[in-house]
Amino acid sequence: RSLRSEAAPAAAALAAAPVPAAPAVELPAEPVAGDPEAVQIRIRVAPSQNVSRRFRRSDPLGAVFAFVAQSAPAAAAGGASLVRSYPRTRFTAAQGGQTLDELKFGKREALIVEMA
C-alpha cells in the first residue's frame, strides 16, 4: 500500500469534520466615536455588501461573528471565517473567546467573510 492510498481516507475524514460554531456571544454596546479603546471594523459580507461597526479592544472576536450573523445571516451560515487581507490572517469561530486586543487588531480593520 502506498502512503497516498492511506492518506486519502484521512484527508476526506478531516474535510468532512464539522466546523465548530461560534460561541453564543451577546452583541455588546457599540462604543462612542472617538473612544480610545474602540476598533472600527468594516466587513465585506457579500461582493456588494459591507457592514461596519465599532467594538472595544476588550470585546471577544465572538462579538464580531455575532454582528456578522445579525447583519447578514446568509454570510454567517456554514462555518464562515473572517479574513484580514494584510497581513493575511484567517479568524475562525474557534477563536471567538479571544479579545480583539489579543488578536492584534488595530484602530481600523477591514475583514472579508469567506465561506468554508
Short mmCIF file of N, CA and C in Angstrom, two decimals:
data_model
loop_
_atom_site.label_atom_id
_atom_site.label_comp_id
_atom_site.label_asym_id
_atom_site.label_seq_id
_atom_site.Cartn_x
_atom_site.Cartn_y
_atom_site.Cartn_z
N ARG A 1 0.84 -1.19 0.00
CA ARG A 1 0.00 0.00 0.00
C ARG A 1 0.87 1.23 0.00
N SER A 2 0.44 2.19 -0.71
CA SER A 2 1.21 3.42 -0.77
C SER A 2 0.72 4.41 0.27
N LEU A 3 1.57 5.37 0.58
CA LEU A 3 1.19 6.42 1.52
C LEU A 3 0.01 7.23 0.98
N ARG A 4 -0.02 7.40 -0.32
CA ARG A 4 -1.10 8.18 -0.94
C ARG A 4 -2.45 7.52 -0.68
N SER A 5 -2.54 6.17 -0.82
CA SER A 5 -3.82 5.49 -0.61
C SER A 5 -4.24 5.52 0.86
N GLU A 6 -3.29 5.58 1.79
CA GLU A 6 -3.62 5.66 3.21
C GLU A 6 -4.00 7.09 3.60
N ALA A 7 -3.42 8.07 2.96
CA ALA A 7 -3.67 9.46 3.31
C ALA A 7 -5.02 9.95 2.80
N ALA A 8 -5.50 9.39 1.69
CA ALA A 8 -6.75 9.86 1.10
C ALA A 8 -7.94 9.72 2.05
N PRO A 9 -8.18 8.55 2.70
CA PRO A 9 -9.31 8.47 3.62
C PRO A 9 -9.17 9.43 4.81
N ALA A 10 -7.96 9.61 5.30
CA ALA A 10 -7.75 10.53 6.43
C ALA A 10 -8.05 11.96 6.02
N ALA A 11 -7.63 12.34 4.83
CA ALA A 11 -7.90 13.70 4.35
C ALA A 11 -9.39 13.91 4.14
N ALA A 12 -10.08 12.89 3.62
CA ALA A 12 -11.52 13.01 3.40
C ALA A 12 -12.25 13.14 4.73
N ALA A 13 -11.82 12.39 5.74
CA ALA A 13 -12.46 12.47 7.06
C ALA A 13 -12.23 13.85 7.68
N LEU A 14 -11.04 14.40 7.50
CA LEU A 14 -10.73 15.72 8.04
C LEU A 14 -11.57 16.79 7.34
N ALA A 15 -11.73 16.68 6.03
CA ALA A 15 -12.51 17.65 5.28
C ALA A 15 -13.99 17.59 5.67
N ALA A 16 -14.48 16.40 6.05
CA ALA A 16 -15.88 16.24 6.41
C ALA A 16 -16.16 16.60 7.87
N ALA A 17 -15.12 16.83 8.65
CA ALA A 17 -15.30 17.16 10.06
C ALA A 17 -16.08 18.46 10.20
N PRO A 18 -17.02 18.52 11.14
CA PRO A 18 -17.81 19.74 11.29
C PRO A 18 -16.95 20.90 11.78
N VAL A 19 -17.27 22.08 11.28
CA VAL A 19 -16.58 23.30 11.71
C VAL A 19 -17.26 23.76 12.98
N PRO A 20 -16.50 24.04 14.06
CA PRO A 20 -17.14 24.46 15.30
C PRO A 20 -17.88 25.78 15.11
N ALA A 21 -19.05 25.88 15.70
CA ALA A 21 -19.84 27.10 15.62
C ALA A 21 -19.27 28.15 16.56
N ALA A 22 -19.55 29.39 16.25
CA ALA A 22 -19.11 30.48 17.12
C ALA A 22 -19.82 30.37 18.45
N PRO A 23 -19.10 30.56 19.55
CA PRO A 23 -19.77 30.50 20.83
C PRO A 23 -20.84 31.59 20.91
N ALA A 24 -21.92 31.27 21.61
CA ALA A 24 -23.01 32.25 21.72
C ALA A 24 -22.50 33.47 22.49
N VAL A 25 -22.42 34.58 21.82
CA VAL A 25 -21.94 35.82 22.41
C VAL A 25 -22.98 36.89 22.17
N GLU A 26 -23.33 37.61 23.21
CA GLU A 26 -24.25 38.72 23.06
C GLU A 26 -23.50 39.89 22.46
N LEU A 27 -24.15 40.59 21.55
CA LEU A 27 -23.52 41.73 20.92
C LEU A 27 -23.41 42.86 21.93
N PRO A 28 -22.18 43.30 22.24
CA PRO A 28 -22.00 44.36 23.23
C PRO A 28 -22.45 45.72 22.69
N ALA A 29 -22.63 46.66 23.60
CA ALA A 29 -22.97 48.03 23.20
C ALA A 29 -21.83 48.59 22.36
N GLU A 30 -22.19 49.37 21.34
CA GLU A 30 -21.17 49.96 20.47
C GLU A 30 -20.53 51.16 21.17
N PRO A 31 -19.20 51.21 21.21
CA PRO A 31 -18.55 52.38 21.83
C PRO A 31 -18.80 53.64 21.02
N VAL A 32 -18.73 54.76 21.68
CA VAL A 32 -18.95 56.04 21.01
C VAL A 32 -17.76 56.37 20.11
N ALA A 33 -18.02 57.18 19.11
CA ALA A 33 -16.95 57.64 18.21
C ALA A 33 -15.92 58.40 19.04
N GLY A 34 -14.66 58.16 18.77
CA GLY A 34 -13.59 58.83 19.49
C GLY A 34 -13.11 58.10 20.73
N ASP A 35 -13.78 57.00 21.10
CA ASP A 35 -13.34 56.20 22.25
C ASP A 35 -11.95 55.65 21.94
N PRO A 36 -10.95 55.91 22.81
CA PRO A 36 -9.58 55.44 22.51
C PRO A 36 -9.46 53.91 22.50
N GLU A 37 -10.42 53.22 23.08
CA GLU A 37 -10.38 51.75 23.10
C GLU A 37 -11.20 51.13 21.97
N ALA A 38 -11.73 51.97 21.08
CA ALA A 38 -12.58 51.48 20.01
C ALA A 38 -11.76 50.99 18.81
N VAL A 39 -12.29 49.95 18.16
CA VAL A 39 -11.75 49.42 16.92
C VAL A 39 -12.87 49.52 15.89
N GLN A 40 -12.63 50.23 14.81
CA GLN A 40 -13.63 50.34 13.73
C GLN A 40 -13.40 49.18 12.78
N ILE A 41 -14.43 48.34 12.59
CA ILE A 41 -14.29 47.16 11.73
C ILE A 41 -15.28 47.26 10.58
N ARG A 42 -14.77 47.15 9.36
CA ARG A 42 -15.60 47.08 8.16
C ARG A 42 -15.49 45.66 7.64
N ILE A 43 -16.64 45.06 7.36
CA ILE A 43 -16.67 43.65 6.96
C ILE A 43 -17.40 43.52 5.63
N ARG A 44 -16.74 42.92 4.66
CA ARG A 44 -17.38 42.61 3.37
C ARG A 44 -18.08 41.27 3.54
N VAL A 45 -19.40 41.31 3.53
CA VAL A 45 -20.19 40.08 3.73
C VAL A 45 -20.67 39.48 2.42
N ALA A 46 -20.65 40.26 1.35
CA ALA A 46 -21.01 39.81 0.01
C ALA A 46 -20.29 40.73 -0.97
N PRO A 47 -20.22 40.35 -2.24
CA PRO A 47 -19.49 41.18 -3.20
C PRO A 47 -19.90 42.65 -3.21
N SER A 48 -21.14 42.94 -2.96
CA SER A 48 -21.56 44.34 -2.99
C SER A 48 -22.17 44.80 -1.66
N GLN A 49 -21.85 44.10 -0.58
CA GLN A 49 -22.42 44.46 0.72
C GLN A 49 -21.34 44.52 1.80
N ASN A 50 -21.18 45.70 2.39
CA ASN A 50 -20.27 45.89 3.51
C ASN A 50 -21.08 46.33 4.72
N VAL A 51 -20.65 45.89 5.89
CA VAL A 51 -21.23 46.36 7.15
C VAL A 51 -20.09 46.88 8.00
N SER A 52 -20.40 47.83 8.88
CA SER A 52 -19.36 48.46 9.68
C SER A 52 -19.87 48.71 11.09
N ARG A 53 -18.97 48.58 12.05
CA ARG A 53 -19.34 48.79 13.45
C ARG A 53 -18.08 48.99 14.28
N ARG A 54 -18.23 49.68 15.42
CA ARG A 54 -17.13 49.82 16.37
C ARG A 54 -17.27 48.77 17.47
N PHE A 55 -16.14 48.26 17.91
CA PHE A 55 -16.05 47.33 19.03
C PHE A 55 -14.97 47.84 19.96
N ARG A 56 -14.97 47.38 21.19
CA ARG A 56 -13.87 47.71 22.12
C ARG A 56 -12.77 46.67 21.95
N ARG A 57 -11.56 47.08 22.26
CA ARG A 57 -10.42 46.16 22.19
C ARG A 57 -10.62 44.96 23.10
N SER A 58 -11.38 45.15 24.17
CA SER A 58 -11.61 44.08 25.14
C SER A 58 -12.76 43.14 24.73
N ASP A 59 -13.46 43.46 23.64
CA ASP A 59 -14.56 42.60 23.18
C ASP A 59 -13.98 41.33 22.56
N PRO A 60 -14.67 40.21 22.73
CA PRO A 60 -14.19 38.97 22.11
C PRO A 60 -14.48 38.94 20.61
N LEU A 61 -13.69 38.19 19.88
CA LEU A 61 -13.92 38.01 18.45
C LEU A 61 -15.31 37.44 18.20
N GLY A 62 -15.82 36.67 19.15
CA GLY A 62 -17.17 36.13 19.01
C GLY A 62 -18.21 37.21 18.84
N ALA A 63 -17.99 38.40 19.39
CA ALA A 63 -18.92 39.52 19.21
C ALA A 63 -18.93 39.97 17.75
N VAL A 64 -17.80 39.91 17.08
CA VAL A 64 -17.73 40.28 15.67
C VAL A 64 -18.50 39.25 14.85
N PHE A 65 -18.33 37.95 15.17
CA PHE A 65 -19.09 36.90 14.49
C PHE A 65 -20.59 37.09 14.75
N ALA A 66 -20.98 37.48 15.97
CA ALA A 66 -22.38 37.72 16.30
C ALA A 66 -22.93 38.88 15.46
N PHE A 67 -22.13 39.93 15.27
CA PHE A 67 -22.54 41.06 14.45
C PHE A 67 -22.75 40.63 13.00
N VAL A 68 -21.85 39.81 12.48
CA VAL A 68 -21.99 39.32 11.11
C VAL A 68 -23.27 38.49 11.00
N ALA A 69 -23.52 37.62 11.98
CA ALA A 69 -24.72 36.77 11.95
C ALA A 69 -25.99 37.62 11.99
N GLN A 70 -25.96 38.71 12.74
CA GLN A 70 -27.11 39.60 12.86
C GLN A 70 -27.29 40.44 11.59
N SER A 71 -26.21 40.90 11.01
CA SER A 71 -26.26 41.80 9.85
C SER A 71 -26.49 41.07 8.54
N ALA A 72 -25.93 39.89 8.40
CA ALA A 72 -26.01 39.14 7.15
C ALA A 72 -26.05 37.65 7.47
N PRO A 73 -27.22 37.14 7.89
CA PRO A 73 -27.31 35.73 8.30
C PRO A 73 -26.80 34.74 7.26
N ALA A 74 -27.04 35.01 5.99
CA ALA A 74 -26.58 34.09 4.95
C ALA A 74 -25.06 34.00 4.91
N ALA A 75 -24.38 35.11 5.18
CA ALA A 75 -22.92 35.14 5.17
C ALA A 75 -22.34 34.40 6.36
N ALA A 76 -23.08 34.36 7.46
CA ALA A 76 -22.56 33.74 8.68
C ALA A 76 -22.81 32.24 8.73
N ALA A 77 -23.67 31.75 7.88
CA ALA A 77 -24.01 30.33 7.90
C ALA A 77 -22.89 29.47 7.34
N GLY A 78 -22.82 28.25 7.80
CA GLY A 78 -21.91 27.28 7.21
C GLY A 78 -20.46 27.38 7.60
N GLY A 79 -20.16 27.86 8.80
CA GLY A 79 -18.77 27.86 9.27
C GLY A 79 -17.88 28.86 8.56
N ALA A 80 -18.40 30.02 8.26
CA ALA A 80 -17.60 31.05 7.60
C ALA A 80 -16.49 31.53 8.52
N SER A 81 -15.44 32.04 7.92
CA SER A 81 -14.35 32.64 8.68
C SER A 81 -14.21 34.09 8.26
N LEU A 82 -13.52 34.87 9.07
CA LEU A 82 -13.24 36.26 8.77
C LEU A 82 -11.77 36.36 8.40
N VAL A 83 -11.48 37.06 7.32
CA VAL A 83 -10.11 37.13 6.81
C VAL A 83 -9.66 38.57 6.70
N ARG A 84 -8.47 38.83 7.26
CA ARG A 84 -7.81 40.12 7.09
C ARG A 84 -6.85 39.94 5.92
N SER A 85 -6.86 40.89 4.98
CA SER A 85 -6.06 40.71 3.77
C SER A 85 -4.57 40.96 3.99
N TYR A 86 -4.21 41.92 4.86
CA TYR A 86 -2.78 42.16 5.07
C TYR A 86 -2.52 42.54 6.51
N PRO A 87 -1.66 41.85 7.20
CA PRO A 87 -1.11 40.57 6.78
C PRO A 87 -2.22 39.53 6.77
N ARG A 88 -2.19 38.68 5.78
CA ARG A 88 -3.27 37.69 5.59
C ARG A 88 -3.41 36.85 6.86
N THR A 89 -4.57 36.97 7.47
CA THR A 89 -4.87 36.26 8.71
C THR A 89 -6.29 35.76 8.65
N ARG A 90 -6.50 34.50 8.96
CA ARG A 90 -7.83 33.90 8.98
C ARG A 90 -8.27 33.76 10.44
N PHE A 91 -9.44 34.30 10.75
CA PHE A 91 -10.02 34.18 12.09
C PHE A 91 -11.21 33.24 12.01
N THR A 92 -11.26 32.27 12.91
CA THR A 92 -12.34 31.29 12.91
C THR A 92 -13.17 31.41 14.18
N ALA A 93 -14.32 30.76 14.16
CA ALA A 93 -15.21 30.76 15.32
C ALA A 93 -14.52 30.15 16.54
N ALA A 94 -13.57 29.25 16.31
CA ALA A 94 -12.86 28.63 17.43
C ALA A 94 -12.06 29.66 18.23
N GLN A 95 -11.74 30.80 17.64
CA GLN A 95 -11.01 31.86 18.32
C GLN A 95 -11.95 32.87 18.97
N GLY A 96 -13.24 32.58 18.99
CA GLY A 96 -14.26 33.50 19.46
C GLY A 96 -14.07 34.03 20.86
N GLY A 97 -13.36 33.32 21.72
CA GLY A 97 -13.14 33.76 23.09
C GLY A 97 -11.98 34.73 23.25
N GLN A 98 -11.15 34.86 22.23
CA GLN A 98 -10.01 35.77 22.32
C GLN A 98 -10.47 37.21 22.06
N THR A 99 -9.86 38.15 22.75
CA THR A 99 -10.23 39.56 22.56
C THR A 99 -9.58 40.12 21.31
N LEU A 100 -10.13 41.22 20.83
CA LEU A 100 -9.56 41.88 19.65
C LEU A 100 -8.14 42.35 19.94
N ASP A 101 -7.89 42.75 21.17
CA ASP A 101 -6.54 43.16 21.56
C ASP A 101 -5.57 41.98 21.48
N GLU A 102 -5.98 40.82 21.98
CA GLU A 102 -5.13 39.62 21.94
C GLU A 102 -4.83 39.21 20.50
N LEU A 103 -5.78 39.49 19.59
CA LEU A 103 -5.61 39.13 18.19
C LEU A 103 -4.92 40.22 17.38
N LYS A 104 -4.44 41.27 18.09
CA LYS A 104 -3.65 42.35 17.47
C LYS A 104 -4.44 43.16 16.45
N PHE A 105 -5.71 43.44 16.75
CA PHE A 105 -6.49 44.31 15.88
C PHE A 105 -6.03 45.74 16.07
N GLY A 106 -5.94 46.49 14.98
CA GLY A 106 -5.57 47.89 15.03
C GLY A 106 -6.78 48.77 15.26
N LYS A 107 -6.61 50.08 15.11
CA LYS A 107 -7.73 51.02 15.30
C LYS A 107 -8.80 50.86 14.23
N ARG A 108 -8.38 50.47 13.03
CA ARG A 108 -9.31 50.23 11.92
C ARG A 108 -8.93 48.92 11.26
N GLU A 109 -9.93 48.11 10.98
CA GLU A 109 -9.68 46.83 10.33
C GLU A 109 -10.70 46.61 9.23
N ALA A 110 -10.27 45.94 8.18
CA ALA A 110 -11.15 45.52 7.08
C ALA A 110 -11.08 44.01 7.02
N LEU A 111 -12.24 43.36 7.12
CA LEU A 111 -12.31 41.92 7.08
C LEU A 111 -13.22 41.48 5.94
N ILE A 112 -13.01 40.25 5.48
CA ILE A 112 -13.83 39.67 4.43
C ILE A 112 -14.39 38.36 4.96
N VAL A 113 -15.67 38.13 4.76
CA VAL A 113 -16.27 36.85 5.13
C VAL A 113 -15.93 35.85 4.02
N GLU A 114 -15.32 34.74 4.41
CA GLU A 114 -15.03 33.66 3.45
C GLU A 114 -15.76 32.42 3.91
N MET A 115 -16.47 31.80 3.00
CA MET A 115 -17.22 30.59 3.32
C MET A 115 -16.27 29.40 3.41
N ALA A 116 -16.60 28.49 4.27
CA ALA A 116 -15.75 27.30 4.48
C ALA A 116 -15.86 26.35 3.32
#
